[in-house]
Coordinates of C-alpha atoms and ligand atoms in Angstrom, one line a residue:
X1 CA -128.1 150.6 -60.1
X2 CA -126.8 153.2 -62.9
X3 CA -123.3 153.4 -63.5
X4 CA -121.2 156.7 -62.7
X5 CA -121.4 158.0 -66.2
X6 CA -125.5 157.3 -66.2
X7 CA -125.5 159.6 -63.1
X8 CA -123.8 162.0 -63.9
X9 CA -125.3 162.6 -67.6
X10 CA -128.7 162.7 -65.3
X11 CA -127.5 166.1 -63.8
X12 CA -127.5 169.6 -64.8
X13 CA -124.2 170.5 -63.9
X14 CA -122.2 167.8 -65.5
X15 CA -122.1 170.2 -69.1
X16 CA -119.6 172.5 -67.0
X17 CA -118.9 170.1 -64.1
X18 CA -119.1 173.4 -61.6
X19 CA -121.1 173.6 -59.0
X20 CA -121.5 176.6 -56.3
X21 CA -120.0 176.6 -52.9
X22 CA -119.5 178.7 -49.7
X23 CA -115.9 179.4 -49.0
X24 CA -113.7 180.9 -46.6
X25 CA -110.9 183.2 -48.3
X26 CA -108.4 184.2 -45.8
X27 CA -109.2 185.2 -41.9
X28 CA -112.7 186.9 -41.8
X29 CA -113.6 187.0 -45.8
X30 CA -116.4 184.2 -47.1
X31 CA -118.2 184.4 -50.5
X32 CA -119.8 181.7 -52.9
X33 CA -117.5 180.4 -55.8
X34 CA -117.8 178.1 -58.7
X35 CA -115.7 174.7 -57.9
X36 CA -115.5 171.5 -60.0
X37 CA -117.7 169.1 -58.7
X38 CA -116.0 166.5 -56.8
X39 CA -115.1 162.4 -57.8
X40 CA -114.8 159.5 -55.5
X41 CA -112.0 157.5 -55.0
X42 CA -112.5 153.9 -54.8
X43 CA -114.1 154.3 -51.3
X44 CA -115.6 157.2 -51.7
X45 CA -118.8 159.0 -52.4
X46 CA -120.1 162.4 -53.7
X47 CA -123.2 163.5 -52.1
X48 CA -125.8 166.1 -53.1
X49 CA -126.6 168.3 -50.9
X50 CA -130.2 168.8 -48.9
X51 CA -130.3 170.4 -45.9
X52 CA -127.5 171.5 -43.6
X53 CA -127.1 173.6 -40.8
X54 CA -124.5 176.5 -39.8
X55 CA -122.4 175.8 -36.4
X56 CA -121.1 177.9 -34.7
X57 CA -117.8 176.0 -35.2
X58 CA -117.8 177.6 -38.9
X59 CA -117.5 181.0 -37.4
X60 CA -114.9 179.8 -35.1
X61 CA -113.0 178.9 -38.3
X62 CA -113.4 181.8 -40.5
X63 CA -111.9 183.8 -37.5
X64 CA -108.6 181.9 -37.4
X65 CA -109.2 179.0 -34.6
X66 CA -107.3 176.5 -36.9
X67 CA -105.8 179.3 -38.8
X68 CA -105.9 180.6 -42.3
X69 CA -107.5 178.9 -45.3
X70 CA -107.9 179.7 -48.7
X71 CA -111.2 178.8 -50.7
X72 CA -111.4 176.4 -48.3
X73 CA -115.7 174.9 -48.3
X74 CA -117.1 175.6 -45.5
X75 CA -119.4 173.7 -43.6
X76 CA -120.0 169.9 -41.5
X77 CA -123.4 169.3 -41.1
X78 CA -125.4 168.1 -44.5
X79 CA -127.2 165.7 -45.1
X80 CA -127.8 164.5 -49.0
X81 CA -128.9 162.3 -52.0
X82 CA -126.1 160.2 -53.1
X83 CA -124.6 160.9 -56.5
X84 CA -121.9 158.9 -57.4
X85 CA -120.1 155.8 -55.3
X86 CA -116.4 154.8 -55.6
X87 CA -115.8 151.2 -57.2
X88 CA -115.2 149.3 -54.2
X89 CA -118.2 150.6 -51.9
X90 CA -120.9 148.6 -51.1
X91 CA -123.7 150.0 -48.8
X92 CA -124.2 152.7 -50.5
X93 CA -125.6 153.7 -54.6
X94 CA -126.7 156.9 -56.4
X95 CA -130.0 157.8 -55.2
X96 CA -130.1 156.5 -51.2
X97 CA -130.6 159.7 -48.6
X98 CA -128.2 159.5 -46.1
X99 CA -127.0 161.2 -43.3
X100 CA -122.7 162.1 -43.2
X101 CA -120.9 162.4 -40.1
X102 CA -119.6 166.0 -39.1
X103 CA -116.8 163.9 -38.0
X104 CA -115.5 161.3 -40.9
X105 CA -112.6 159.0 -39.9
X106 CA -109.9 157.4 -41.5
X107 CA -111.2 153.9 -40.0
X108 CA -107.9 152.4 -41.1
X109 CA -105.8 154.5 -38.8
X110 CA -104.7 153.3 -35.4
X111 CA -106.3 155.8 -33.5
X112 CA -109.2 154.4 -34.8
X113 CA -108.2 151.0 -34.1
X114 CA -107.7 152.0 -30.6
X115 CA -111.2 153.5 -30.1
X116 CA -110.1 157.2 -30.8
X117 CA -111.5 157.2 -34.5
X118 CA -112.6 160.8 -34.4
X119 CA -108.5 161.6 -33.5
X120 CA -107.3 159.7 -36.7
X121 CA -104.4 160.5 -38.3
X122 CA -103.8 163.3 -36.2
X123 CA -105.6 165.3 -32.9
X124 CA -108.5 166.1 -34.2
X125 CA -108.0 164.3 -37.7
X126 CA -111.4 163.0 -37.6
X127 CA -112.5 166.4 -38.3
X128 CA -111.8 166.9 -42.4
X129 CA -114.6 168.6 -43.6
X130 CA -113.6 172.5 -43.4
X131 CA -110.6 172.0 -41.9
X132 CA -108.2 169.5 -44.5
X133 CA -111.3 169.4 -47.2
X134 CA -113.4 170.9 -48.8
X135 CA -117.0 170.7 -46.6
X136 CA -120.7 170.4 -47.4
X137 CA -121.3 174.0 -47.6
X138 CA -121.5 173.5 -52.0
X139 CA -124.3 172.0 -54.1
X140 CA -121.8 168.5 -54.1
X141 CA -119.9 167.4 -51.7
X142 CA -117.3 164.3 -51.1
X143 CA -117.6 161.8 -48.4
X144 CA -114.0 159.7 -47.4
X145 CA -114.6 156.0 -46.4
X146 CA -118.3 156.3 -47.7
X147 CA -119.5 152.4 -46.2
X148 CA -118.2 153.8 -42.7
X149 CA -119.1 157.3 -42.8
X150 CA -122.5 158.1 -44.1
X151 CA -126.0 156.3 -43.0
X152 CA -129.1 155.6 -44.8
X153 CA -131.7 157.9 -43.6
X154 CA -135.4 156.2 -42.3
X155 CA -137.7 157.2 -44.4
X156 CA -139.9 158.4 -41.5
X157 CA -137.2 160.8 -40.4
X158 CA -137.3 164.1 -42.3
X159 CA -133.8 165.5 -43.3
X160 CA -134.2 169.1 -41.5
X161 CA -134.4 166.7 -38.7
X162 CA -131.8 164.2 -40.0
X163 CA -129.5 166.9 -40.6
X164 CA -128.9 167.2 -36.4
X165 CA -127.0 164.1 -36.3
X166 CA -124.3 164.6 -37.8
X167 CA -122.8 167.3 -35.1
X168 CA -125.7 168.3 -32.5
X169 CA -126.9 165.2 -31.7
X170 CA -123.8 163.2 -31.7
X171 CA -121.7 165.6 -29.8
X172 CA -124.5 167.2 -27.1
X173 CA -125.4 163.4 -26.2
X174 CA -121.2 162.4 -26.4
X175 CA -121.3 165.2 -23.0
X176 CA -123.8 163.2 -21.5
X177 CA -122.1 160.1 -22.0
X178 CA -118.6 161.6 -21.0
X179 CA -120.2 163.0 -17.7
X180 CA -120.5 159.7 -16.5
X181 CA -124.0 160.5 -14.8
X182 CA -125.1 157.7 -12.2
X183 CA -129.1 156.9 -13.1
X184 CA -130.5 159.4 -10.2
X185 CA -127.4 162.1 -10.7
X186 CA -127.1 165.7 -10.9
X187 CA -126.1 167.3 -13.8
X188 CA -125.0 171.0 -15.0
X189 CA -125.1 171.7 -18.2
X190 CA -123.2 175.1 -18.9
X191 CA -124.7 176.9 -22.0
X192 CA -127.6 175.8 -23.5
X193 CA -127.0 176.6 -27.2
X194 CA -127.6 173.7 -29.4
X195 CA -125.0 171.2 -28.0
X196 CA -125.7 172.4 -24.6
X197 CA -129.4 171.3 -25.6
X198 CA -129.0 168.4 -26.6
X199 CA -126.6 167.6 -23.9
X200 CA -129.4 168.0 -21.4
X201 CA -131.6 165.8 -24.0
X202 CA -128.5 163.5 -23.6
X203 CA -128.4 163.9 -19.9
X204 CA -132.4 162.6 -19.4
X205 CA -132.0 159.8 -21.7
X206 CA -128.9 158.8 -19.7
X207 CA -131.5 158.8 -16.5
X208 CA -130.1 161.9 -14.7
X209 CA -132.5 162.6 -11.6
X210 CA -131.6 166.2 -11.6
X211 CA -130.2 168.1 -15.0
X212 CA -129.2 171.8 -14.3
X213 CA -129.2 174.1 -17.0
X214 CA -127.0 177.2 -16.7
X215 CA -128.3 179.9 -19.8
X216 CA -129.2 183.4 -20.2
X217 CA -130.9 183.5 -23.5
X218 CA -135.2 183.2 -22.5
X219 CA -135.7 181.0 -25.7
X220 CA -132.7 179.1 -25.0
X221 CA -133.8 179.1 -21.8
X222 CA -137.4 177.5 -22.5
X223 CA -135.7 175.1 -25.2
X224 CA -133.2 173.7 -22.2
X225 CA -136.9 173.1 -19.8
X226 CA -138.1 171.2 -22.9
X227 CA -135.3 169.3 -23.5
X228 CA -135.1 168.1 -20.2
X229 CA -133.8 170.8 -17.6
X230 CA -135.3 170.9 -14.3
X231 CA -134.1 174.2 -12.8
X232 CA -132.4 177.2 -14.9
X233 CA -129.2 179.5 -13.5
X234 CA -129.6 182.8 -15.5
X235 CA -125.6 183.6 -14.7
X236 CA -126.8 187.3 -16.0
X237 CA -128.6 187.7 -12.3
X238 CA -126.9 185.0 -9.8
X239 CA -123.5 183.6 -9.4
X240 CA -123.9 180.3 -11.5
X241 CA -121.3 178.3 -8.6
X242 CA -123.2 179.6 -5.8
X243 CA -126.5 178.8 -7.4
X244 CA -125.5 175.4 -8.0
X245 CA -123.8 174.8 -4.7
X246 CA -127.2 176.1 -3.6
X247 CA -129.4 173.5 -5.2
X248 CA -127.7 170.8 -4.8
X249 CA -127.4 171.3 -1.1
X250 CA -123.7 172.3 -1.2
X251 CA -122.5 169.0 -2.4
X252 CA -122.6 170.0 -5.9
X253 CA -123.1 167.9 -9.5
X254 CA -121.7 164.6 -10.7
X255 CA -121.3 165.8 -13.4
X256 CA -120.8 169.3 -15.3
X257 CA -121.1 169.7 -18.9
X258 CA -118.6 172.5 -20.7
X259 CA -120.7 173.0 -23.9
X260 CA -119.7 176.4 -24.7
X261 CA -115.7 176.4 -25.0
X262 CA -114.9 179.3 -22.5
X263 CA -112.4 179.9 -20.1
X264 CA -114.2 181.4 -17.1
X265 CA -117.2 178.4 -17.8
X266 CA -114.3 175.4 -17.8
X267 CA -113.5 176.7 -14.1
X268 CA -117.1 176.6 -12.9
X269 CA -117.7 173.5 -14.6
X270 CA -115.0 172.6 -12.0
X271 CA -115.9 174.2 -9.4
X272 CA -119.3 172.6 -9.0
X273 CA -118.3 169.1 -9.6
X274 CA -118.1 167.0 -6.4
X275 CA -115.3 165.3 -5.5
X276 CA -115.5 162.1 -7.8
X277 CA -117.4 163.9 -10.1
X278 CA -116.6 164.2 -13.9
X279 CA -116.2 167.6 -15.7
X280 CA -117.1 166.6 -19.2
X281 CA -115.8 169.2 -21.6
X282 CA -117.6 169.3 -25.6
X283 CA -116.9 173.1 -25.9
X284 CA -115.0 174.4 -28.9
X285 CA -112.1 176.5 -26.7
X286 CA -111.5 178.7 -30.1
X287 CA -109.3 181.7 -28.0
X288 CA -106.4 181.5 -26.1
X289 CA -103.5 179.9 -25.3
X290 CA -104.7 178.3 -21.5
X291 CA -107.4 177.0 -19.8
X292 CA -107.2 177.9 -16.5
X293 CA -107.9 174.8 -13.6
X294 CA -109.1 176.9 -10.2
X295 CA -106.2 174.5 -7.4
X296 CA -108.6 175.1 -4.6
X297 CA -111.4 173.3 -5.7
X298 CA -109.7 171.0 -8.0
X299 CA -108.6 169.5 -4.0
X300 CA -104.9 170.7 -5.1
X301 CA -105.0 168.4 -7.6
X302 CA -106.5 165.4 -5.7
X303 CA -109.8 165.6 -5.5
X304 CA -110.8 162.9 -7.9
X305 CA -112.5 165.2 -10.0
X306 CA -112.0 163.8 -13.5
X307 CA -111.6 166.3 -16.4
X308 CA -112.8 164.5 -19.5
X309 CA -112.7 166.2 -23.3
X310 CA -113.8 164.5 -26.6
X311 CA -114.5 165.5 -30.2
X312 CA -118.2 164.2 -31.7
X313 CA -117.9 160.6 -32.2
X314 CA -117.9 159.6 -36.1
X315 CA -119.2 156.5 -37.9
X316 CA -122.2 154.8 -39.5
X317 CA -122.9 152.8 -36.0
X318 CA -123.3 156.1 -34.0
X319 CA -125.2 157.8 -36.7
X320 CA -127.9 154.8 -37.0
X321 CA -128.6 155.3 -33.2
X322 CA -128.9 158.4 -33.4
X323 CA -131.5 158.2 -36.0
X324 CA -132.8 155.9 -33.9
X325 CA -133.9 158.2 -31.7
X326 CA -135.3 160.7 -33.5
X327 CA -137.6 157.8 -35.4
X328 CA -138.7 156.6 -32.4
X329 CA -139.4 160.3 -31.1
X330 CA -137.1 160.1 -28.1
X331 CA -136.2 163.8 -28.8
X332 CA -136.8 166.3 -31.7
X333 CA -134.1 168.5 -32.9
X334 CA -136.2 170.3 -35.0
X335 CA -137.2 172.8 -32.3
X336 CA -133.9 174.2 -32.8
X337 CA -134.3 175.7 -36.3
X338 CA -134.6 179.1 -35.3
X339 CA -134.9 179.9 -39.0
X340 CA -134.3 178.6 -42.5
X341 CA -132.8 179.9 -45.5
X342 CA -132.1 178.8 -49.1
X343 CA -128.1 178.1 -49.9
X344 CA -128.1 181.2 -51.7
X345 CA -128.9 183.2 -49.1
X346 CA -126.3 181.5 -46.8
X347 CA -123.8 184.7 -46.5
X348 CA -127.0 186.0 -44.6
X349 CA -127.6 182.9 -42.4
X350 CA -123.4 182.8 -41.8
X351 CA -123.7 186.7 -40.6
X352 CA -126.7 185.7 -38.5
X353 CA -124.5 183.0 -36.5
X354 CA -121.7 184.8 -36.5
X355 CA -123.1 187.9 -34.5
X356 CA -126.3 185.5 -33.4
X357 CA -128.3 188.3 -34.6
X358 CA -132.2 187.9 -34.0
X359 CA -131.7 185.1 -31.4
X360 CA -130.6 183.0 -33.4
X361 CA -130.2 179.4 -32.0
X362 CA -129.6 177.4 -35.2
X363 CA -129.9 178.3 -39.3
X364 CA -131.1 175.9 -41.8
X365 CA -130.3 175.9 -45.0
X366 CA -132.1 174.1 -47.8
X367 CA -130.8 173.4 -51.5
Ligands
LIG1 ZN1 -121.0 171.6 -36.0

């Protein structure tokens, strides 16, 4: 194993000990900058950058969902060679491919000690890349509690396809588990954009019987039918409710999947659950100040229809599953890449998410 200094004399930056990276500057502005590469703490690791992917969580951000930032790194999803380790970790040394959570807890914090890591420190605290640090969106990047937050990568699982664990993955399957679908169940999935996909992934290896998928978009449309969706409800051409209702005799789902962060989508998510049914809510509700809950056919507030929420789960444990799955070829992300661009060209890809320009379902970027 090569010490720090051994490392970093290997690399071409270390002489100015820049690097480049894609930032937000104020509400609506990005650019690239130069930024000092980063150092570990004890715990700690820098990572170089791979691949990563654009979400559409970045745009929500550079619009003002968790308000202004400054030169903030943008950017969650990366996978990456490590470069340098902190003293004290020890799963990890310069050189291994891993995978790093979107999500990277403080494991020390209660909330995590309670089962809530990916709320540590704070609602949401889980979340620090592009939000209280600097995220992967830079040639370098730095990794908090390194042993508990990154996982070695297979080498039989590519990175482009590696790279969908740290959010997609993790999250679309964390609406399939929150949906509480019985083995046999029905499921709606509202939205199929990449976590609605791989919710309905989630939702058949979870042994749904019926998994509806509620989408506009053709491609996203065929995607959802390969990922596991049995019928589609174009909501462009029928009412999505009544369509559902429909199908499922009138009873309606036991569970509906909110993977697109609307308003109008939360209520029919509602509105189609049976009673005892679970509304499981992964969208990204970046406008507003309300969510709406329709009384009716919430059963005035008694029907037993449970309204679950949760933030992509964190941790080396999740992630090795995860890549578990794709090894053994339960599902591949892959078909998502909708197209691929180098980090240089990344103000392109960001513009191309941001106004999903040229059906765009999900942007690669290599380094
Ligand atoms: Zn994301």
């Amino acid at each position: 194993m090569s010490t720090t200094s051994e490392v970093l004399t290997q690399t071409e930056n270390v002489r100015t000990g820049t690097m480049k990276a894609f930032v937000m500057n104020g509400l609506d502005h990005v650019g690239f900058v130069e930024k000092p590469i980063p150092t570990p703490g004890p715990n700690d690791a820098v990572v170089k950058t791979t691949r990563a992917l654009i979400c559409t969580s970045d745009a929500h951000t550079v619009h003002g969902a968790i308000g202004p930032r400054e030169g903030l790194t943008l950017g969650h999803e990366a996978v990456g060679i490590v470069y340098t380790v902190g003293s004290e970790v020890k799963n990890f040394k310069p050189g291994d491919r891993v995978l790093v959570g979107a999500i990277t807890p403080d494991w020390f914090d209660d909330a995590s000690q309670a089962g809530h890591s990916s709320q540590s420190d704070q609602p949401l605290g889980g979340w620090k890349f592009a939000n209280v640090k600097d995220g992967v969106f830079a040639e370098y990047f730095h990794v908090n509690q390194a042993d508990a937050n990154m996982a070695l990568i297979p080498e039989t699982v590519p990175d482009e396809a590696a790279v969908y664990c740290c959010d997609m993955l993790s999250t679309g399957f964390l609406g399939a588990e929150l949906a509480n679908i019985p083995i046999g169940g029905t499921v709606a999935v509202f939205a199929e954009g990449p976590v609605g996909l791989m919710a309905t992934a989630g939702a058949r290896l979870r042994g749904a019987g019926l998994i509806i998928g509620v989408e506009s978009v053709p491609k996203r449309q065929e995607l959802a039918r390969h990922y596991g969706a049995d019928v589609i409800v174009d909501f462009s051409k029928v009412d999505p409710v009544a369509a559902i209702l429909e199908i499922t005799g009138g009873k309606g789902v036991d569970g509906a999947i909110e993977a697109l962060g609307s308003d109008l989508t939360f209520q029919n998510a509602i509105k189609v659950t049976k009673a005892g049914g679970t509304i499981a809510n992964v969208g990204y509700h970046g406008h507003g100040d309300y969510l709406h809950i329709p009384r009716l056919d919430w059963g005035v507030g008694m029907s037993e229809k449970y309204i679950v929420n949760g933030l992509c789960p964190g941790g080396k444990l999740r992630m090795e599953r995860l890549l578990r799955i794709i090894d053994n070829r339960r599902v591949d992300p892959t078909l998502m890449t909708s197209h691929t661009f180098s980090f240089d060209e990344l103000d392109v890809a960001f513009d191309m998410m941001d106004k999903k320009l040229d059906g765009v379902v999900k942007p690669l970027i290599t380094f």
